[in-house]
Coordinates of C-alpha atoms and ligand atoms in Angstrom, one line a residue:
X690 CA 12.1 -0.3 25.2
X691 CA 13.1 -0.9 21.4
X692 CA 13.7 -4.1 19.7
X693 CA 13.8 -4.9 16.1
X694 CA 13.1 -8.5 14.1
X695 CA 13.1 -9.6 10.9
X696 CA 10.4 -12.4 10.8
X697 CA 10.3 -13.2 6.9
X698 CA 13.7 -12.9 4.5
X699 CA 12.7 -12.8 1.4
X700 CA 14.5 -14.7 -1.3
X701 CA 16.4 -13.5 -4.5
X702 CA 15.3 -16.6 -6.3
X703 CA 12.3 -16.7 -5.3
X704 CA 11.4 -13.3 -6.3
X705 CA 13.2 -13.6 -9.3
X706 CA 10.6 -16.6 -10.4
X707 CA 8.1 -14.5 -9.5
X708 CA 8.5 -12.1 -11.8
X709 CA 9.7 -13.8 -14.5
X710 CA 6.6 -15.3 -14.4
X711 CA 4.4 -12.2 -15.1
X712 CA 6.6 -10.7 -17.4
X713 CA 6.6 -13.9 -19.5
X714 CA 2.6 -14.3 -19.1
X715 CA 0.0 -13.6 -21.9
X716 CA -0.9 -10.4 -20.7
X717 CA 2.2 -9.1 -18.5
X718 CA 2.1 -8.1 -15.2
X719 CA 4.2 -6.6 -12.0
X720 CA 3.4 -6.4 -8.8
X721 CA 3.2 -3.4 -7.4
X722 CA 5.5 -3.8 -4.1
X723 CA 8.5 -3.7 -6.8
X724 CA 7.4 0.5 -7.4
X725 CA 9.2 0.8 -4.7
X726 CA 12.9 0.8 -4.6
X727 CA 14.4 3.9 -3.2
X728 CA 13.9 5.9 -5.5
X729 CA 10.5 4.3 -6.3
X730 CA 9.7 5.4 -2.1
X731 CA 11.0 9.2 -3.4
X732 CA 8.5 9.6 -6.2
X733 CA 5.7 8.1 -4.2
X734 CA 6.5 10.3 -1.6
X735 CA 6.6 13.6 -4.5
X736 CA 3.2 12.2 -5.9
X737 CA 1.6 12.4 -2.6
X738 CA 2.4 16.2 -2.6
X739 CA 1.2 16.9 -6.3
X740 CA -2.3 19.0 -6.5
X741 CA -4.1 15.9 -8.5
X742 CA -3.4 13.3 -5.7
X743 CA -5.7 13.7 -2.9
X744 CA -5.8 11.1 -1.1
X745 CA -2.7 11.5 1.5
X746 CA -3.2 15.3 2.1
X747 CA -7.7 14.2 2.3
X748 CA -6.9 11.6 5.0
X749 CA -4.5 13.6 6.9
X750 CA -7.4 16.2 6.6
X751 CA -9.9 13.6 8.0
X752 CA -7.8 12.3 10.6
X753 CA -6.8 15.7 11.8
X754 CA -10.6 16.9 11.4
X755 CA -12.1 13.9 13.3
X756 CA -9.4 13.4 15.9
X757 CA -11.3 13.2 19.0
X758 CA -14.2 10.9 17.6
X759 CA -11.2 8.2 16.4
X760 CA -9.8 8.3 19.4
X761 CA -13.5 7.8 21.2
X762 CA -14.2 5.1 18.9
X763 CA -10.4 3.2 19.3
X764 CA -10.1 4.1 23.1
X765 CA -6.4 4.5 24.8
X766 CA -4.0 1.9 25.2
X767 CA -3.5 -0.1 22.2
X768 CA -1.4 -2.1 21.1
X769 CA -0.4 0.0 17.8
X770 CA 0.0 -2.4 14.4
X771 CA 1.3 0.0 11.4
X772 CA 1.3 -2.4 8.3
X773 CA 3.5 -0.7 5.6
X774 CA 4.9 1.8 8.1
X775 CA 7.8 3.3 6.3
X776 CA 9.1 7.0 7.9
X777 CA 6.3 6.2 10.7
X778 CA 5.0 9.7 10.3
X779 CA 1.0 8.9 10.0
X780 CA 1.0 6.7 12.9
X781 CA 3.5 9.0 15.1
X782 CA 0.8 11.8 14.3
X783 CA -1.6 10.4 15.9
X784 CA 0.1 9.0 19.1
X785 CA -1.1 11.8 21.2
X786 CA -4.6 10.9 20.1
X787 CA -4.6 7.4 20.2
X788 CA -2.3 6.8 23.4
X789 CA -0.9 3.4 22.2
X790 CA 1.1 1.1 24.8
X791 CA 3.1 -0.8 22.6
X792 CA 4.0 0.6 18.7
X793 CA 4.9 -1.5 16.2
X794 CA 5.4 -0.6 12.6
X795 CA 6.0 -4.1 10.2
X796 CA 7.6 -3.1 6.5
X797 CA 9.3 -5.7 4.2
X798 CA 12.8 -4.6 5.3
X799 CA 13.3 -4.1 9.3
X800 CA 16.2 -2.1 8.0
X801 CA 13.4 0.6 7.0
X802 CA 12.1 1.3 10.0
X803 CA 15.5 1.8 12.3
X804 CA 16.3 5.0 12.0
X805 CA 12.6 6.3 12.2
X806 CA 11.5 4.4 15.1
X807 CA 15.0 5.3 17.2
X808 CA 14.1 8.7 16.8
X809 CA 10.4 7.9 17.2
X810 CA 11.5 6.0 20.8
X811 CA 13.4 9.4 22.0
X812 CA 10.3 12.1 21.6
X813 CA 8.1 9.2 23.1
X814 CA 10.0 6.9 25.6
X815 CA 6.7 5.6 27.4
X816 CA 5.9 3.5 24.0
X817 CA 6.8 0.3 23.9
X818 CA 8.2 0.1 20.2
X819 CA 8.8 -3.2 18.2
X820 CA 10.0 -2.8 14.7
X821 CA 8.8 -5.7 12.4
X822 CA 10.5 -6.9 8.7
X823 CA 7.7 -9.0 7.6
X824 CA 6.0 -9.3 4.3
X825 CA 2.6 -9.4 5.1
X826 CA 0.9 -9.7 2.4
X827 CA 1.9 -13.6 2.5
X828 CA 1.4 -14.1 6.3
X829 CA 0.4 -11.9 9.4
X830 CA 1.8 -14.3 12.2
X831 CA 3.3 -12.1 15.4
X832 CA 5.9 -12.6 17.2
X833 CA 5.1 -12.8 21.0
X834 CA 7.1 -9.4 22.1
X835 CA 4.0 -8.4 20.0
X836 CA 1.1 -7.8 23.2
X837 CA -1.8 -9.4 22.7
X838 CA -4.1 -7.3 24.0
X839 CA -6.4 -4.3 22.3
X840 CA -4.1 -5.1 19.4
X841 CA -5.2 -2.3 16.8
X842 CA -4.5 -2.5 13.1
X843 CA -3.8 0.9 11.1
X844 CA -3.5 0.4 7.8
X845 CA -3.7 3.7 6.0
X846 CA -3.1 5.4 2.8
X847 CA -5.9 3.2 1.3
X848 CA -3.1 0.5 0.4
X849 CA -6.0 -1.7 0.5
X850 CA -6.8 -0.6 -3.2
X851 CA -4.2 -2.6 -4.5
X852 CA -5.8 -5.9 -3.6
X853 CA -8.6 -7.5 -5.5
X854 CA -11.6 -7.6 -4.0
X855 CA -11.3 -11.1 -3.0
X856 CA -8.2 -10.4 -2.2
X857 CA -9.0 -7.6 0.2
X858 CA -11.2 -10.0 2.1
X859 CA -8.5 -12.9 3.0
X860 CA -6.5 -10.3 4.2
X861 CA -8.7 -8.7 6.1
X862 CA -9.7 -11.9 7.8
X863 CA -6.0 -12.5 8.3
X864 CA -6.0 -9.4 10.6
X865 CA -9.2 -10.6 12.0
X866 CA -7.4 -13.8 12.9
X867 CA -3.9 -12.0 14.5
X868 CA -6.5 -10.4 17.0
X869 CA -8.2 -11.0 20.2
X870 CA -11.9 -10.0 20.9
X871 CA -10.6 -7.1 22.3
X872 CA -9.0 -5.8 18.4
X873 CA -9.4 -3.5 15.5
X874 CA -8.8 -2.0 12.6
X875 CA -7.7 1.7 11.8
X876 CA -7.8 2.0 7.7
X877 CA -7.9 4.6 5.4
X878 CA -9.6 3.8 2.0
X879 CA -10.6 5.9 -1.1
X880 CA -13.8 5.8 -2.4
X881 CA -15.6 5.6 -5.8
X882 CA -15.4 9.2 -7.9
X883 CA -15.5 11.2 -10.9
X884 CA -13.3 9.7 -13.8
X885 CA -11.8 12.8 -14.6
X886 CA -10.7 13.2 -10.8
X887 CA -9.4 9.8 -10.8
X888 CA -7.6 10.5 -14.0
X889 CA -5.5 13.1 -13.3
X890 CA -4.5 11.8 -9.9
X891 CA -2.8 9.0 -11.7
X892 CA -1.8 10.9 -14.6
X893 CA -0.4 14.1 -13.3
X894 CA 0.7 16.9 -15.6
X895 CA 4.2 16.6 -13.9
X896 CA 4.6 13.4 -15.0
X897 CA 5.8 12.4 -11.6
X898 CA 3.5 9.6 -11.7
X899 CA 4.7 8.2 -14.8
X900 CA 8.4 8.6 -13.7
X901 CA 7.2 6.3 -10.4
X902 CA 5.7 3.9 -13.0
X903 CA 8.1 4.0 -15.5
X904 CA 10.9 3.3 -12.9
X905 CA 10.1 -0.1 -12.2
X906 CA 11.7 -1.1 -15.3
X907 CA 15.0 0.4 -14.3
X908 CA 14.0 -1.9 -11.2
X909 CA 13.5 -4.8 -13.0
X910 CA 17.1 -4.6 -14.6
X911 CA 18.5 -3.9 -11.3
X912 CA 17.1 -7.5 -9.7
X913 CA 16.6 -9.5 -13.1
X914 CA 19.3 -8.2 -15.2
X915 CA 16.5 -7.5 -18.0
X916 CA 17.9 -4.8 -20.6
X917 CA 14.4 -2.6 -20.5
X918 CA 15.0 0.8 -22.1
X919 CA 12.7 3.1 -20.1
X920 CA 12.8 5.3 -23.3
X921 CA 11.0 2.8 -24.9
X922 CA 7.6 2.9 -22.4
X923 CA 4.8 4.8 -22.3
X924 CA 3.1 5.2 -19.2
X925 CA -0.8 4.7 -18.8
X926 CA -2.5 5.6 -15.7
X927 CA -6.9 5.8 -15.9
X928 CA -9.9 4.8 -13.6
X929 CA -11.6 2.0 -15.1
X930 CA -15.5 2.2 -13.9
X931 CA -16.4 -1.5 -14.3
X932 CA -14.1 -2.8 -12.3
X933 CA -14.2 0.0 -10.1
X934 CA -10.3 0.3 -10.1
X935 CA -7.4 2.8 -11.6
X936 CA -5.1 0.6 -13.7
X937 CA -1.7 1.0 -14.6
X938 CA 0.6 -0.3 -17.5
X939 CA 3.4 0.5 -18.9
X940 CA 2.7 0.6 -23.0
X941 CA 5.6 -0.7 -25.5
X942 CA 6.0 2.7 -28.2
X943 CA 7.0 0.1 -30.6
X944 CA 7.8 -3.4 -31.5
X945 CA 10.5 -4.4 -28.9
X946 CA 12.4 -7.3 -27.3
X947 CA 13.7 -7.2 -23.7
X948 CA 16.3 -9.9 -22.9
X949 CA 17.4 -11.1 -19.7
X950 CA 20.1 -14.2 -18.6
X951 CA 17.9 -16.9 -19.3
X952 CA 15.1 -15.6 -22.0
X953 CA 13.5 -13.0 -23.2
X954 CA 10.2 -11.9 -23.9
X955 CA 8.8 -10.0 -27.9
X956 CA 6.3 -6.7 -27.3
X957 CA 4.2 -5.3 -29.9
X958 CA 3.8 -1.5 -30.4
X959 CA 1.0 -0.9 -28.3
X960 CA 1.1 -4.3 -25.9
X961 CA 1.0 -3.2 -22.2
X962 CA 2.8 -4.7 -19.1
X963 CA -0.1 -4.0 -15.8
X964 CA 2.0 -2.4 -13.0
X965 CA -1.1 -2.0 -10.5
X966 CA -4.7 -1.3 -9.6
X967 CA -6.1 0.6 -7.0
X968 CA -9.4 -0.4 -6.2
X969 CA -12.2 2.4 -5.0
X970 CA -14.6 1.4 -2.4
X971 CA -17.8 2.9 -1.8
X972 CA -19.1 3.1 2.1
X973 CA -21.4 0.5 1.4
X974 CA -19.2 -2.2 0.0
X975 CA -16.7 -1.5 2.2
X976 CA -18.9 -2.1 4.7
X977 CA -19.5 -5.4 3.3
X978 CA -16.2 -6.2 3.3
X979 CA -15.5 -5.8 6.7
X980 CA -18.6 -7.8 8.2
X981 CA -17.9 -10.4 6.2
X982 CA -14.4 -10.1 7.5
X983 CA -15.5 -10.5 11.0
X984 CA -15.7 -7.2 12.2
X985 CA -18.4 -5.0 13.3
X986 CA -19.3 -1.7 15.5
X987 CA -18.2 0.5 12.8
X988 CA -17.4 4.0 12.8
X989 CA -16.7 5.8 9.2
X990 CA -15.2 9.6 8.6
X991 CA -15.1 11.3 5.5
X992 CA -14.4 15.0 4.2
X993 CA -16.8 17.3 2.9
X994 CA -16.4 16.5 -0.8
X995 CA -16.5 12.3 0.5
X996 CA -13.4 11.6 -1.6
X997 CA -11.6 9.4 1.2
X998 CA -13.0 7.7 3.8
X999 CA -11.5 6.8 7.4
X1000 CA -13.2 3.8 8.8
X1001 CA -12.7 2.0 12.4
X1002 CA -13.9 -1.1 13.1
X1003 CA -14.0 -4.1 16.2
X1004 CA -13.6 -7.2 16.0
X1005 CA -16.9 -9.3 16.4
Ligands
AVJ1471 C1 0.1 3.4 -2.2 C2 -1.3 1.9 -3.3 C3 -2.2 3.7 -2.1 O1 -3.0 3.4 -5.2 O2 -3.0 5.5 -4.8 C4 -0.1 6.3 -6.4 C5 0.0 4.0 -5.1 N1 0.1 4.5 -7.6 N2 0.0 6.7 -7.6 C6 -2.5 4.4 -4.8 C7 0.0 4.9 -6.3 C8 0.1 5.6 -8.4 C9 -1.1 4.3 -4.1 N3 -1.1 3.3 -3.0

């Protein structure tokens, strides 16, 4: 059985407000969700195989490493929540582990997942699958095709990074709330490291990074009809240890103006727009995070060097 629905449309004017906002803000700033036009997905998807960026090839390492004990830990016969599911690969790799009744990825578009999850349905046709378009970062209401029971939430990738800490919690007490006493939470997060590691993951000598960074702009003229010349940015990727967080901005290489319909905005040589943080975690913290959450019974697997951490946890 495969059904798809589109619970939230999101709105060109209302997006378009959005950012206009930031970019017109003291200090300027994107969110991240907007890396990610299609070719914004394809340079993610080249960073995660770059030698410097270890966190998608240490958590399919972890995952693969500790199968058995996640799958003790979640038990069979789940009802399977991917949040940001995209190609469905991570979650699809670990349906012979995990043994999920119902599967149902949720990504911003529905239109994202339909060709994944028909061919997903074919090589497992005992899976109930329900495709979602939903922006959850705003709300995490179900639809009712959506079982309610042993609902688990995967959330790899450590996506959770680019919250704020406070952020992090609401929304992991948003999950809390979409499940019964019977629920979980399958999440992958990265964890607190040398600088210089962190550095060159999100500054690769490539430059792949900086072309997913840089992008954006390009995506930005594309839904504002802003006239950024991508020739004109510099990209800046580093771990910043007191807030525990990598930052990204996109640095003006000299005095500028960017216009769009209905205003424009002056940069300085040197003045930044903030395209995103990633927050690192350590086990402890996270920890905190997730009992005050709600959630308890924890279960936590790392790899040998601790760079990434898988963690599993029940609702309480
Ligand atoms: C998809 C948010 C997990 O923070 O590592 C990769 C995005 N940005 N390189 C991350 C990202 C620059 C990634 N997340």
């Amino acid at each position: 059985m495969l059904q798809f629905i589109q619970c939230t449309e999101q709105n060109d004017q209302s997006v378009r407000d959005e950012l206009l906002a930031g970019l017109s803000a003291a200090q300027a700033f994107t969110s991240p969700k907007y890396l990610y036009d299609a070719l914004g997905s394809r340079l993610f998807a080249a960073i995660c195989e770059l030698p410097e960026y270890y966190p998608t090839r240490t958590e399919a390492l972890i995952f693969n490493t500790h199968a058995s004990a996640i799958a003790l830990a979640v038990g069979s016969g789940s009802t399977l929540i991917d949040l940001g599911a995209g190609n469905c690969a991570k979650a699809a790799r670990l349906f012979p582990v995990l043994q999920p009744v119902q599967y149902v990825p949720v990504d911003i578009s529905v239109n994202f997942l339909r060709d994944a999850l028909q061919r997903l349905q074919q090589q497992f046709p005992s899976i109930v699958m329900t495709g979602i378009g939903m922006d959850f970062s705003h709300e995490l209401v179900l639809p009712d095709s959506v079982r309610e029971a042993k609902r688990l939430f995967f959330y790899p990738g450590s996506s959770i990074g680019n919250y704020t800490p406070d952020e992090a919690l609401l929304f992991l007490q948003r999950i809390r709330a979409a499940c019964d006493d019977d629920g979980g939470l399958l999440i992958g997060v990265d964890l607190v490291k040398e600088k210089a590691i962190l550095d060159a993951a999100y500054d690769d000598a490539l430059g792949v990074t900086a072309a997913f960074n840089l992008n954006i702009l390009r995506h930005l003229n594309h839904l504002l009809g802003t006239d950024f010349d991508v020739q004109a940015w510099r990209h800046r990727g580093f771990y910043n240890q007191q807030a525990s967080r990598i930052e990204m901005h996109l640095e003006a290489a000299f005095d500028l103006t960017v216009r769009w319909p209905q205003g424009e905005r002056r940069f300085v040589r040197g003045e930044r727009i903030h395209t995103e943080n990633s927050y690192k975690y350590t086990q402890r913290n996270f920890t905190d995070l997730l009992t005050e959450a709600g959630f308890g019974r924890l279960s936590f697997w790392t790899d040998p060097q601790q760079w990434f951490m898988v963690c599993h946890a029940h609702v309480t």
